[in-house]
Amino acid sequence: MIDIQTALDNFDIKPVHPGAYSSNSGWSATEGRDAFEATNPADDSAISKVASANADDYEKIMCEAVQAQKEWRMVPAPTRGELVARIGQLVSENMESLAAIVSLDTGKSLMEARGELAEVVDMSIMAAGQSRMLYGFTQQSLRREHRMYDQWLPLGVAGIISAYNFPAAVWAQNGFLAAIAGNTVIWKPSPKVPLTAIAIQMLCNKAMSEMDLPSIFSLFIPSENNLAELLLSDSRIALLSFTGSSSVGYKVAQIVGQDLGRRYMLECSGNNGCIVDETADLELAARSIAFGAVGTTGQRCTSTRRVIVHKSVAEKLTSLLKQAFSQIKIGDPREQDAVVGPLVDRQAVRDYSEAVQQAQALGGTIVCGGKEIDRPGYYVEATLITGLSSNAECVQEETFSPIVYIIEYDSLNEAIEIHNCVAQGLASGIHTTNLYNTELFLSAAGSDCGIAKVNMGTTGADIGAAFGGEKETGGGRTAGSDAWKGYMRRQSVCINWGGKSPWDNRINFD
Ligand code: UN1
């Protein structure tokens, strides 16, 4: 059971907490600000309030971030890694109280909240290690007595705009890499989940003050998303990383893209499909699909939304999925046996119901679920829908809720065509024991997504891999592999150590 007051007190979160922080200015004022409620999706109750950050706060944060970056860029990268490692350690030490805050903000079960925070800790360890490995290649010069290599340098101030579904992990995936890269970080979280951001900022403050550092990490939470446009149009933001819907992603790309030299990194909508062929282990597939579709109440950008199944096994798989879905308890995250919590807010419930109604109007059959759960809070049933064409509007769209459309196919080429016929390109999967089918799915003629999984669900990306996708997902990559390069600028260096120039014989100084 979560004791709300203890959870808030642990992080010194006030009944009306300021919405902006930077090291020199401290927390912003609360008077004269529009205060918005932090709502608990589990029962629709107000937990506390946040005094909206405003444009003046933004300007202070930005000036400090620019100034701090001038120092930070000259701090050796492994020392920058120590800050990130310390923040990870603090998250680990405060795991239970922070998990309570994540759960209060999002409605996630404590199990899922802990899982997200474990990802933050892993990310800090990886980024701290990476800080010692910001490698550039050495190249062979065509010229005699010249040395060439490329080196990676900081960009400047990085803006991170994150979505509500992973209020801690998405910041960590971006912020830790941005910081080890020598950038300072301004975080604009979703106002739907302000408490997690405030609690994390408190931990950052402790780590920064222990190391006597200026505003490396700062926070800006306006109540209105339109104030986020300050970050988009500000030429002092060198890199803007955005996680959220594709419709907002277009706006980010347009505004940031107006200035050449500024960068944006987009991790937008997914409409993730999982192919199940006639050779698949169907029980494994059903478990993986349930985990991918119902986990986090279907509110992951990687959630499984479409199952593309071979005709010969469609009936069997549908029946297994029905059994699997019915065993996952969706309930109040404060209840011991609740694996999955509610949706984030009332609008998310409306979007869910609209998608279900549209599916029915287009001739779809609800195999299980399909209804809102009648209790306080934003609960809906895990839902399976068959009988729709892959072109149906609701199948083409990303509805952030636990709805899965089951579509049948005859040949694997047809399955891949159905799989790729959506605008989004984040995560994908195939369940098969056939080598040819696996390799076709992973070939240039296969999945067009940034992430491809075999015999696994589409969610739960390993932080060691680069995370992101193609098409309307936006092309950005965060987390592992060489994603750190996205937070730095490359410089090709050439050094003439021999003292000779190409025009030695033409230019005479006698
Ligand atoms: C998101 O849902 O916006 O791999 C990103 C996963 C999660 C996704 C986080 N790490 O499913």
Short mmCIF file of C-alpha atoms and ligand atoms in Angstrom, two decimals:
data_model
loop_
_atom_site.label_atom_id
_atom_site.label_comp_id
_atom_site.label_asym_id
_atom_site.label_seq_id
_atom_site.Cartn_x
_atom_site.Cartn_y
_atom_site.Cartn_z
CA MET A 1 0.00 0.00 0.00
CA ILE A 2 1.32 3.43 -0.92
CA ASP A 3 1.27 6.07 1.81
CA ILE A 4 0.96 9.21 -0.30
CA GLN A 5 2.19 11.66 2.31
CA THR A 6 5.28 9.58 3.09
CA ALA A 7 6.05 9.29 -0.61
CA LEU A 8 5.76 13.08 -1.07
CA ASP A 9 7.71 13.86 2.11
CA ASN A 10 10.56 11.60 1.04
CA PHE A 11 11.26 13.98 -1.79
CA ASP A 12 10.20 17.12 0.01
CA ILE A 13 7.36 17.64 -2.46
CA LYS A 14 5.18 20.48 -1.15
CA PRO A 15 1.35 20.62 -1.37
CA VAL A 16 1.84 23.27 -4.07
CA HIS A 17 5.25 22.55 -5.50
CA PRO A 18 7.13 24.91 -7.83
CA GLY A 19 7.33 23.78 -11.46
CA ALA A 20 10.82 25.01 -12.36
CA TYR A 21 14.31 24.45 -11.03
CA SER A 22 17.81 25.59 -11.90
CA SER A 23 20.82 25.53 -9.58
CA ASN A 24 21.38 29.26 -9.02
CA SER A 25 17.76 30.36 -9.01
CA GLY A 26 16.56 27.32 -7.07
CA TRP A 27 12.89 26.35 -7.22
CA SER A 28 10.59 28.88 -8.87
CA ALA A 29 7.89 30.85 -7.04
CA THR A 30 4.45 29.43 -6.36
CA GLU A 31 2.52 32.65 -5.86
CA GLY A 32 0.68 34.17 -8.76
CA ARG A 33 0.99 31.00 -10.82
CA ASP A 34 -1.66 28.80 -12.25
CA ALA A 35 -1.44 25.66 -10.07
CA PHE A 36 -2.43 22.41 -11.73
CA GLU A 37 -3.31 19.14 -10.08
CA ALA A 38 -1.23 16.00 -10.04
CA THR A 39 -3.95 13.38 -10.31
CA ASN A 40 -3.73 9.76 -9.28
CA PRO A 41 -5.12 7.70 -12.20
CA ALA A 42 -5.88 4.86 -9.77
CA ASP A 43 -8.84 6.68 -8.21
CA ASP A 44 -9.08 10.06 -9.94
CA SER A 45 -8.02 11.85 -6.75
CA ALA A 46 -5.79 14.93 -6.52
CA ILE A 47 -2.43 14.10 -4.94
CA SER A 48 -0.97 17.60 -4.81
CA LYS A 49 -0.51 20.65 -6.98
CA VAL A 50 2.25 22.10 -9.12
CA ALA A 51 2.64 25.82 -9.68
CA SER A 52 3.10 26.16 -13.42
CA ALA A 53 6.50 27.31 -14.67
CA ASN A 54 6.36 30.40 -16.89
CA ALA A 55 8.40 32.11 -19.60
CA ASP A 56 10.50 34.06 -17.06
CA ASP A 57 11.46 30.82 -15.34
CA TYR A 58 12.40 29.42 -18.72
CA GLU A 59 14.71 32.31 -19.46
CA LYS A 60 16.51 31.92 -16.12
CA ILE A 61 16.89 28.17 -16.61
CA MET A 62 18.18 28.66 -20.11
CA CYS A 63 20.75 31.33 -19.19
CA GLU A 64 22.06 29.13 -16.40
CA ALA A 65 22.18 26.06 -18.63
CA VAL A 66 24.19 27.97 -21.26
CA GLN A 67 26.59 29.26 -18.62
CA ALA A 68 26.95 25.89 -16.91
CA GLN A 69 27.65 24.16 -20.20
CA LYS A 70 30.71 26.36 -20.73
CA GLU A 71 32.22 24.75 -17.62
CA TRP A 72 30.76 21.30 -18.09
CA ARG A 73 32.16 20.84 -21.59
CA MET A 74 35.69 21.10 -20.16
CA VAL A 75 35.09 18.58 -17.36
CA PRO A 76 36.71 15.26 -18.36
CA ALA A 77 34.05 12.93 -19.71
CA PRO A 78 34.73 10.18 -17.09
CA THR A 79 34.03 12.77 -14.36
CA ARG A 80 30.82 13.68 -16.16
CA GLY A 81 30.06 9.96 -15.98
CA GLU A 82 30.50 10.06 -12.21
CA LEU A 83 27.60 12.50 -11.88
CA VAL A 84 25.34 10.22 -13.88
CA ALA A 85 26.50 7.17 -11.88
CA ARG A 86 25.74 8.99 -8.63
CA ILE A 87 22.23 9.88 -9.80
CA GLY A 88 21.67 6.22 -10.67
CA GLN A 89 22.90 5.24 -7.23
CA LEU A 90 20.48 7.69 -5.60
CA VAL A 91 17.61 6.30 -7.66
CA SER A 92 18.60 2.84 -6.49
CA GLU A 93 18.80 3.91 -2.84
CA ASN A 94 15.38 5.59 -3.11
CA MET A 95 13.84 2.84 -5.23
CA GLU A 96 10.75 2.13 -3.12
CA SER A 97 9.75 5.74 -2.49
CA LEU A 98 10.41 6.72 -6.09
CA ALA A 99 8.42 3.70 -7.35
CA ALA A 100 5.52 4.94 -5.21
CA ILE A 101 5.74 8.37 -6.87
CA VAL A 102 5.90 6.84 -10.38
CA SER A 103 2.87 4.72 -9.53
CA LEU A 104 0.92 7.70 -8.16
CA ASP A 105 1.73 9.75 -11.25
CA THR A 106 1.08 7.16 -13.94
CA GLY A 107 -1.15 4.54 -12.31
CA LYS A 108 1.46 1.85 -13.01
CA SER A 109 1.61 -1.08 -10.64
CA LEU A 110 4.53 -0.94 -8.20
CA MET A 111 6.05 -3.89 -10.05
CA GLU A 112 6.03 -1.95 -13.32
CA ALA A 113 7.23 1.24 -11.60
CA ARG A 114 10.20 -0.63 -10.12
CA GLY A 115 10.91 -2.09 -13.56
CA GLU A 116 11.05 1.38 -15.06
CA LEU A 117 13.37 2.61 -12.32
CA ALA A 118 15.63 -0.42 -12.74
CA GLU A 119 16.00 0.79 -16.34
CA VAL A 120 17.06 4.23 -15.06
CA VAL A 121 19.71 2.61 -12.86
CA ASP A 122 20.93 0.41 -15.74
CA MET A 123 21.05 3.41 -18.02
CA SER A 124 23.17 5.35 -15.52
CA ILE A 125 25.66 2.48 -15.26
CA MET A 126 25.84 2.16 -19.02
CA ALA A 127 26.21 5.92 -19.60
CA ALA A 128 28.89 6.18 -16.89
CA GLY A 129 30.85 3.41 -18.61
CA GLN A 130 30.24 5.01 -21.99
CA SER A 131 31.72 8.27 -20.70
CA ARG A 132 35.11 6.53 -20.81
CA MET A 133 34.54 5.31 -24.36
CA LEU A 134 33.58 8.29 -26.50
CA TYR A 135 35.73 6.83 -29.22
CA GLY A 136 36.66 8.41 -32.52
CA PHE A 137 38.32 6.52 -35.36
CA THR A 138 41.88 7.17 -36.43
CA GLN A 139 42.15 7.49 -40.20
CA GLN A 140 45.06 7.08 -42.60
CA SER A 141 46.05 10.36 -44.20
CA LEU A 142 46.97 10.61 -47.87
CA ARG A 143 49.59 13.13 -46.90
CA ARG A 144 53.02 12.40 -45.51
CA GLU A 145 53.61 13.18 -41.85
CA HIS A 146 50.00 14.02 -41.11
CA ARG A 147 47.78 12.42 -38.51
CA MET A 148 44.00 12.23 -38.85
CA TYR A 149 41.25 11.20 -36.48
CA ASP A 150 37.73 12.12 -35.59
CA GLN A 151 36.76 13.32 -32.16
CA TRP A 152 33.39 13.84 -30.51
CA LEU A 153 32.58 17.14 -28.82
CA PRO A 154 29.60 18.41 -26.84
CA LEU A 155 26.71 20.12 -28.64
CA GLY A 156 25.60 22.70 -26.03
CA VAL A 157 22.25 22.72 -24.22
CA ALA A 158 19.99 19.73 -24.81
CA GLY A 159 16.20 19.99 -24.34
CA ILE A 160 14.32 16.83 -23.45
CA ILE A 161 10.56 16.70 -23.83
CA SER A 162 9.21 13.44 -22.47
CA ALA A 163 5.85 11.67 -22.48
CA TYR A 164 3.81 10.51 -19.51
CA ASN A 165 4.15 6.77 -19.98
CA PHE A 166 7.78 6.44 -18.88
CA PRO A 167 8.19 9.50 -16.68
CA ALA A 168 11.67 8.47 -15.47
CA ALA A 169 13.21 6.07 -18.02
CA VAL A 170 12.82 8.25 -21.12
CA TRP A 171 14.53 11.16 -19.35
CA ALA A 172 17.33 8.81 -18.27
CA GLN A 173 17.81 7.38 -21.77
CA ASN A 174 18.30 10.87 -23.11
CA GLY A 175 19.58 12.90 -20.19
CA PHE A 176 22.37 10.60 -19.07
CA LEU A 177 23.84 10.35 -22.57
CA ALA A 178 23.41 14.09 -23.11
CA ALA A 179 25.25 14.80 -19.85
CA ILE A 180 28.20 12.45 -20.36
CA ALA A 181 28.50 14.02 -23.82
CA GLY A 182 29.19 17.38 -22.12
CA ASN A 183 25.80 18.99 -22.67
CA THR A 184 23.61 20.55 -20.02
CA VAL A 185 20.03 19.30 -19.93
CA ILE A 186 16.69 21.11 -19.62
CA TRP A 187 13.84 18.68 -19.00
CA LYS A 188 10.24 19.44 -19.94
CA PRO A 189 8.21 16.44 -18.72
CA SER A 190 4.56 15.81 -19.43
CA PRO A 191 2.41 17.84 -17.01
CA LYS A 192 0.39 14.64 -16.50
CA VAL A 193 3.26 13.18 -14.44
CA PRO A 194 4.96 16.11 -12.70
CA LEU A 195 5.78 14.43 -9.39
CA THR A 196 8.23 11.91 -10.82
CA ALA A 197 10.13 14.73 -12.52
CA ILE A 198 10.24 16.77 -9.31
CA ALA A 199 11.43 13.78 -7.27
CA ILE A 200 14.15 12.98 -9.82
CA GLN A 201 15.21 16.62 -9.92
CA MET A 202 15.64 16.45 -6.12
CA LEU A 203 18.02 13.50 -6.56
CA CYS A 204 19.90 15.34 -9.33
CA ASN A 205 20.22 18.35 -7.03
CA LYS A 206 21.77 16.23 -4.32
CA ALA A 207 24.26 14.70 -6.75
CA MET A 208 25.11 18.07 -8.34
CA SER A 209 25.63 19.73 -4.98
CA GLU A 210 27.87 16.89 -3.73
CA MET A 211 30.06 17.42 -6.78
CA ASP A 212 29.75 21.21 -6.53
CA LEU A 213 28.36 21.48 -10.03
CA PRO A 214 26.18 24.20 -11.60
CA SER A 215 22.91 23.64 -13.54
CA ILE A 216 23.74 20.46 -15.46
CA PHE A 217 20.19 19.14 -15.00
CA SER A 218 17.28 21.56 -14.73
CA LEU A 219 13.51 21.28 -14.87
CA PHE A 220 10.75 23.21 -16.58
CA ILE A 221 7.12 22.13 -16.07
CA PRO A 222 4.59 24.55 -17.52
CA SER A 223 0.93 23.57 -17.21
CA GLU A 224 0.36 24.37 -20.88
CA ASN A 225 2.24 22.39 -23.50
CA ASN A 226 2.38 25.46 -25.74
CA LEU A 227 5.06 26.94 -23.46
CA ALA A 228 7.22 24.00 -24.53
CA GLU A 229 7.49 25.83 -27.84
CA LEU A 230 9.98 28.09 -26.09
CA LEU A 231 12.44 25.22 -26.25
CA LEU A 232 11.61 24.40 -29.85
CA SER A 233 12.20 27.88 -31.20
CA ASP A 234 15.20 28.79 -29.01
CA SER A 235 18.46 28.81 -30.94
CA ARG A 236 20.30 28.23 -27.65
CA ILE A 237 18.92 24.66 -27.64
CA ALA A 238 21.39 22.70 -29.76
CA LEU A 239 19.52 19.40 -29.56
CA LEU A 240 15.86 18.82 -28.88
CA SER A 241 14.92 15.24 -28.04
CA PHE A 242 11.19 14.64 -28.15
CA THR A 243 9.29 11.51 -27.10
CA GLY A 244 5.55 11.59 -27.77
CA SER A 245 3.00 11.46 -30.55
CA SER A 246 3.89 11.77 -34.23
CA SER A 247 1.51 14.72 -34.63
CA VAL A 248 3.58 16.72 -32.13
CA GLY A 249 6.75 15.25 -33.64
CA TYR A 250 5.90 16.93 -36.97
CA LYS A 251 5.68 20.25 -35.16
CA VAL A 252 9.01 19.70 -33.41
CA ALA A 253 10.68 18.84 -36.72
CA GLN A 254 9.20 21.89 -38.44
CA ILE A 255 10.13 24.41 -35.77
CA VAL A 256 13.57 23.07 -34.82
CA GLY A 257 14.32 22.27 -38.48
CA GLN A 258 13.94 25.93 -39.46
CA ASP A 259 17.41 26.54 -38.06
CA LEU A 260 20.16 24.65 -39.82
CA GLY A 261 22.66 23.35 -37.30
CA ARG A 262 20.13 22.70 -34.58
CA ARG A 263 19.13 19.09 -34.20
CA TYR A 264 16.07 17.20 -33.22
CA MET A 265 15.77 13.61 -32.15
CA LEU A 266 12.31 12.09 -32.42
CA GLU A 267 10.91 9.00 -30.75
CA CYS A 268 7.25 9.18 -31.75
CA SER A 269 4.31 6.87 -32.24
CA GLY A 270 4.57 3.15 -32.88
CA ASN A 271 1.96 0.77 -34.29
CA ASN A 272 3.81 -2.39 -33.53
CA GLY A 273 2.97 -5.64 -35.22
CA CYS A 274 3.84 -9.20 -34.34
CA ILE A 275 3.70 -11.90 -37.01
CA VAL A 276 2.88 -15.43 -35.82
CA ASP A 277 3.55 -18.08 -38.45
CA GLU A 278 2.28 -21.66 -38.72
CA THR A 279 5.46 -23.07 -37.12
CA ALA A 280 5.41 -20.82 -34.04
CA ASP A 281 5.31 -22.00 -30.45
CA LEU A 282 1.82 -20.62 -29.91
CA GLU A 283 1.90 -20.65 -26.12
CA LEU A 284 5.12 -18.64 -26.11
CA ALA A 285 3.58 -16.28 -28.68
CA ALA A 286 0.42 -15.80 -26.61
CA ARG A 287 2.41 -15.00 -23.46
CA SER A 288 4.71 -12.58 -25.30
CA ILE A 289 1.82 -10.84 -27.03
CA ALA A 290 -0.10 -10.49 -23.76
CA PHE A 291 2.98 -8.98 -22.11
CA GLY A 292 3.51 -6.64 -25.06
CA ALA A 293 -0.13 -5.59 -25.36
CA VAL A 294 -1.47 -5.45 -21.82
CA GLY A 295 1.74 -4.46 -20.00
CA THR A 296 1.79 -0.78 -18.98
CA THR A 297 -1.92 -0.85 -19.96
CA GLY A 298 -0.88 -0.68 -23.62
CA GLN A 299 0.67 2.73 -23.05
CA ARG A 300 4.12 2.04 -24.42
CA CYS A 301 5.25 3.32 -27.76
CA THR A 302 6.45 -0.27 -28.24
CA SER A 303 3.15 -1.93 -27.18
CA THR A 304 1.94 -4.77 -29.40
CA ARG A 305 -1.10 -3.43 -31.27
CA ARG A 306 -1.40 -5.77 -34.25
CA VAL A 307 -1.07 -9.56 -34.40
CA ILE A 308 -0.67 -10.86 -37.93
CA VAL A 309 -1.29 -14.60 -37.78
CA HIS A 310 -1.20 -17.43 -40.31
CA LYS A 311 -4.76 -18.58 -41.14
CA SER A 312 -4.04 -22.17 -40.10
CA VAL A 313 -3.25 -21.22 -36.48
CA ALA A 314 -5.46 -18.12 -36.09
CA GLU A 315 -8.24 -19.82 -34.17
CA LYS A 316 -5.88 -21.56 -31.76
CA LEU A 317 -3.82 -18.42 -31.12
CA THR A 318 -6.95 -16.31 -30.58
CA SER A 319 -8.19 -18.76 -28.00
CA LEU A 320 -4.80 -18.79 -26.20
CA LEU A 321 -4.69 -14.99 -26.25
CA LYS A 322 -8.16 -14.83 -24.77
CA GLN A 323 -7.02 -17.09 -21.93
CA ALA A 324 -3.81 -15.09 -21.48
CA PHE A 325 -5.55 -11.70 -21.43
CA SER A 326 -8.08 -12.89 -18.85
CA GLN A 327 -5.28 -13.89 -16.45
CA ILE A 328 -3.66 -10.44 -16.27
CA LYS A 329 -5.30 -8.53 -13.47
CA ILE A 330 -5.91 -4.90 -14.33
CA GLY A 331 -6.61 -3.10 -11.10
CA ASP A 332 -5.66 -0.47 -8.57
CA PRO A 333 -1.85 -0.45 -8.38
CA ARG A 334 -2.18 -0.37 -4.61
CA GLU A 335 -3.76 -3.83 -4.65
CA GLN A 336 -1.21 -6.60 -4.17
CA ASP A 337 -2.27 -8.75 -7.12
CA ALA A 338 -2.67 -5.95 -9.68
CA VAL A 339 -0.12 -6.52 -12.43
CA VAL A 340 -1.30 -3.64 -14.59
CA GLY A 341 -2.92 -0.37 -13.57
CA PRO A 342 -5.38 2.10 -15.14
CA LEU A 343 -4.90 4.36 -18.16
CA VAL A 344 -3.37 7.74 -17.43
CA ASP A 345 -6.46 9.99 -17.62
CA ARG A 346 -10.07 10.34 -18.71
CA GLN A 347 -9.11 11.35 -22.24
CA ALA A 348 -7.17 8.09 -22.64
CA VAL A 349 -10.35 6.18 -21.64
CA ARG A 350 -12.36 8.14 -24.22
CA ASP A 351 -9.77 7.34 -26.92
CA TYR A 352 -9.97 3.65 -25.98
CA SER A 353 -13.77 3.60 -26.18
CA GLU A 354 -13.80 5.46 -29.49
CA ALA A 355 -11.39 2.96 -31.01
CA VAL A 356 -13.52 0.02 -29.79
CA GLN A 357 -16.72 1.63 -31.13
CA GLN A 358 -15.10 2.36 -34.46
CA ALA A 359 -13.80 -1.22 -34.69
CA GLN A 360 -17.34 -2.52 -34.13
CA ALA A 361 -18.84 -0.09 -36.63
CA LEU A 362 -16.38 -1.33 -39.25
CA GLY A 363 -17.41 -4.95 -38.67
CA GLY A 364 -14.81 -6.02 -36.14
CA THR A 365 -15.62 -8.66 -33.52
CA ILE A 366 -14.71 -8.09 -29.89
CA VAL A 367 -13.29 -11.43 -28.76
CA CYS A 368 -12.63 -10.25 -25.23
CA GLY A 369 -12.68 -7.00 -23.27
CA GLY A 370 -14.02 -3.90 -25.02
CA LYS A 371 -15.43 -2.12 -22.00
CA GLU A 372 -14.50 0.55 -19.52
CA ILE A 373 -14.34 -0.82 -15.98
CA ASP A 374 -16.94 0.82 -13.81
CA ARG A 375 -15.03 2.11 -10.77
CA PRO A 376 -13.28 5.35 -9.84
CA GLY A 377 -10.08 5.84 -11.83
CA TYR A 378 -9.38 5.21 -15.50
CA TYR A 379 -9.66 1.46 -15.94
CA VAL A 380 -10.39 -0.41 -19.17
CA GLU A 381 -10.42 -4.07 -20.15
CA ALA A 382 -7.67 -5.73 -22.15
CA THR A 383 -9.27 -6.10 -25.56
CA LEU A 384 -8.88 -8.44 -28.54
CA ILE A 385 -10.52 -7.58 -31.85
CA THR A 386 -10.73 -9.75 -34.98
CA GLY A 387 -12.23 -9.38 -38.44
CA LEU A 388 -10.86 -5.98 -39.46
CA SER A 389 -8.83 -5.18 -42.53
CA SER A 390 -5.35 -3.83 -41.89
CA ASN A 391 -6.46 -0.62 -43.61
CA ALA A 392 -9.21 0.15 -41.09
CA GLU A 393 -8.64 3.56 -39.54
CA CYS A 394 -8.46 2.28 -35.96
CA VAL A 395 -5.90 -0.37 -36.99
CA GLN A 396 -3.77 2.25 -38.71
CA GLU A 397 -3.73 4.50 -35.66
CA GLU A 398 -1.82 4.23 -32.41
CA THR A 399 -4.40 4.18 -29.62
CA PHE A 400 -2.49 4.23 -26.35
CA SER A 401 -4.46 1.47 -24.59
CA PRO A 402 -4.57 -2.35 -24.37
CA ILE A 403 -6.28 -3.11 -27.69
CA VAL A 404 -4.94 -5.75 -30.08
CA TYR A 405 -6.22 -6.30 -33.61
CA ILE A 406 -5.81 -9.84 -34.96
CA ILE A 407 -5.36 -10.02 -38.74
CA GLU A 408 -5.02 -13.26 -40.69
CA TYR A 409 -2.65 -13.98 -43.61
CA ASP A 410 -1.87 -16.72 -46.16
CA SER A 411 1.80 -16.20 -47.12
CA LEU A 412 4.69 -14.62 -45.26
CA ASN A 413 5.17 -12.03 -47.99
CA GLU A 414 1.56 -10.97 -47.46
CA ALA A 415 2.16 -10.88 -43.68
CA ILE A 416 5.17 -8.61 -44.10
CA GLU A 417 3.18 -6.36 -46.44
CA ILE A 418 0.40 -6.07 -43.84
CA HIS A 419 3.00 -5.55 -41.13
CA ASN A 420 4.68 -2.68 -42.98
CA CYS A 421 1.50 -0.98 -44.23
CA VAL A 422 1.28 1.50 -41.35
CA ALA A 423 2.79 4.97 -41.07
CA GLN A 424 4.78 4.13 -37.94
CA GLY A 425 8.00 2.09 -37.74
CA LEU A 426 9.12 1.49 -34.18
CA ALA A 427 9.03 -2.11 -32.91
CA SER A 428 8.18 -5.39 -34.64
CA GLY A 429 8.29 -9.09 -34.00
CA ILE A 430 7.93 -12.54 -35.47
CA HIS A 431 7.10 -15.77 -33.72
CA THR A 432 8.42 -18.69 -35.73
CA THR A 433 10.67 -21.73 -35.57
CA ASN A 434 11.37 -21.55 -39.30
CA LEU A 435 14.83 -20.23 -40.20
CA TYR A 436 13.81 -19.00 -43.63
CA ASN A 437 10.87 -17.03 -42.21
CA THR A 438 13.07 -15.52 -39.50
CA GLU A 439 15.66 -14.39 -42.00
CA LEU A 440 13.10 -13.05 -44.49
CA PHE A 441 11.54 -10.99 -41.69
CA LEU A 442 14.99 -9.63 -40.76
CA SER A 443 16.08 -9.04 -44.37
CA ALA A 444 15.86 -5.86 -46.45
CA ALA A 445 12.48 -7.15 -47.67
CA GLY A 446 11.27 -7.72 -44.11
CA SER A 447 10.32 -5.52 -41.16
CA ASP A 448 10.73 -1.80 -41.82
CA CYS A 449 11.02 -0.95 -38.10
CA GLY A 450 13.86 0.28 -35.91
CA ILE A 451 13.48 -2.72 -33.60
CA ALA A 452 12.90 -6.32 -34.74
CA LYS A 453 12.41 -9.17 -32.32
CA VAL A 454 12.20 -12.92 -32.82
CA ASN A 455 10.10 -15.03 -30.46
CA MET A 456 9.70 -12.07 -28.08
CA GLY A 457 7.16 -9.36 -27.44
CA THR A 458 7.59 -5.98 -29.09
CA THR A 459 8.05 -4.15 -25.75
CA GLY A 460 10.87 -4.18 -23.28
CA ALA A 461 13.74 -2.95 -25.40
CA ASP A 462 17.11 -3.79 -23.89
CA ILE A 463 18.92 -0.53 -23.06
CA GLY A 464 22.09 -1.95 -24.62
CA ALA A 465 20.46 -1.58 -28.05
CA ALA A 466 19.82 1.69 -29.87
CA PHE A 467 16.19 2.62 -29.23
CA GLY A 468 13.98 4.30 -31.83
CA GLY A 469 12.30 3.75 -35.16
CA GLU A 470 11.66 4.72 -38.74
CA LYS A 471 8.90 6.47 -40.72
CA GLU A 472 6.57 8.55 -38.55
CA THR A 473 8.34 7.24 -35.46
CA GLY A 474 10.86 9.88 -36.44
CA GLY A 475 14.26 8.22 -36.93
CA GLY A 476 15.90 9.17 -33.60
CA ARG A 477 17.94 6.72 -31.51
CA THR A 478 18.50 6.88 -27.77
CA ALA A 479 19.94 4.43 -25.18
CA GLY A 480 22.61 1.92 -26.19
CA SER A 481 24.84 0.93 -29.09
CA ASP A 482 26.33 4.11 -30.58
CA ALA A 483 23.28 6.29 -29.76
CA TRP A 484 25.60 8.53 -27.68
CA LYS A 485 26.87 9.97 -30.97
CA GLY A 486 23.50 11.66 -31.47
CA TYR A 487 24.27 13.89 -28.47
CA MET A 488 27.66 15.04 -29.77
CA ARG A 489 29.19 16.73 -32.77
CA ARG A 490 31.89 15.06 -34.81
CA GLN A 491 35.04 16.87 -35.67
CA SER A 492 37.51 15.52 -38.23
CA VAL A 493 40.97 16.48 -37.10
CA CYS A 494 44.08 16.61 -39.26
CA ILE A 495 47.51 17.46 -37.81
CA ASN A 496 50.55 18.27 -39.91
CA TRP A 497 53.48 17.22 -37.75
CA GLY A 498 56.13 17.22 -40.47
CA GLY A 499 56.45 20.97 -41.06
CA LYS A 500 55.88 20.81 -44.83
CA SER A 501 53.13 22.50 -46.89
CA PRO A 502 51.93 21.71 -50.47
CA TRP A 503 53.32 25.03 -51.77
CA ASP A 504 56.76 24.84 -50.23
CA ASN A 505 58.29 25.10 -53.71
CA ARG A 506 56.03 27.89 -54.99
CA ILE A 507 56.22 30.36 -52.16
CA ASN A 508 59.59 31.74 -51.42
CA PHE A 509 60.32 33.93 -48.44
CA ASP A 510 64.01 34.63 -49.23
C1 UN1 B 1 8.12 4.64 -24.73
O1 UN1 B 1 7.22 3.85 -24.58
O2 UN1 B 1 7.88 5.81 -25.04
O3 UN1 B 1 11.08 -0.87 -24.53
C2 UN1 B 1 9.57 4.34 -24.55
C3 UN1 B 1 10.07 -0.46 -24.01
C4 UN1 B 1 10.17 0.82 -23.23
C5 UN1 B 1 9.63 1.92 -24.10
C6 UN1 B 1 9.91 3.26 -23.59
N1 UN1 B 1 11.50 1.04 -22.80
O4 UN1 B 1 9.00 -1.01 -24.16
#
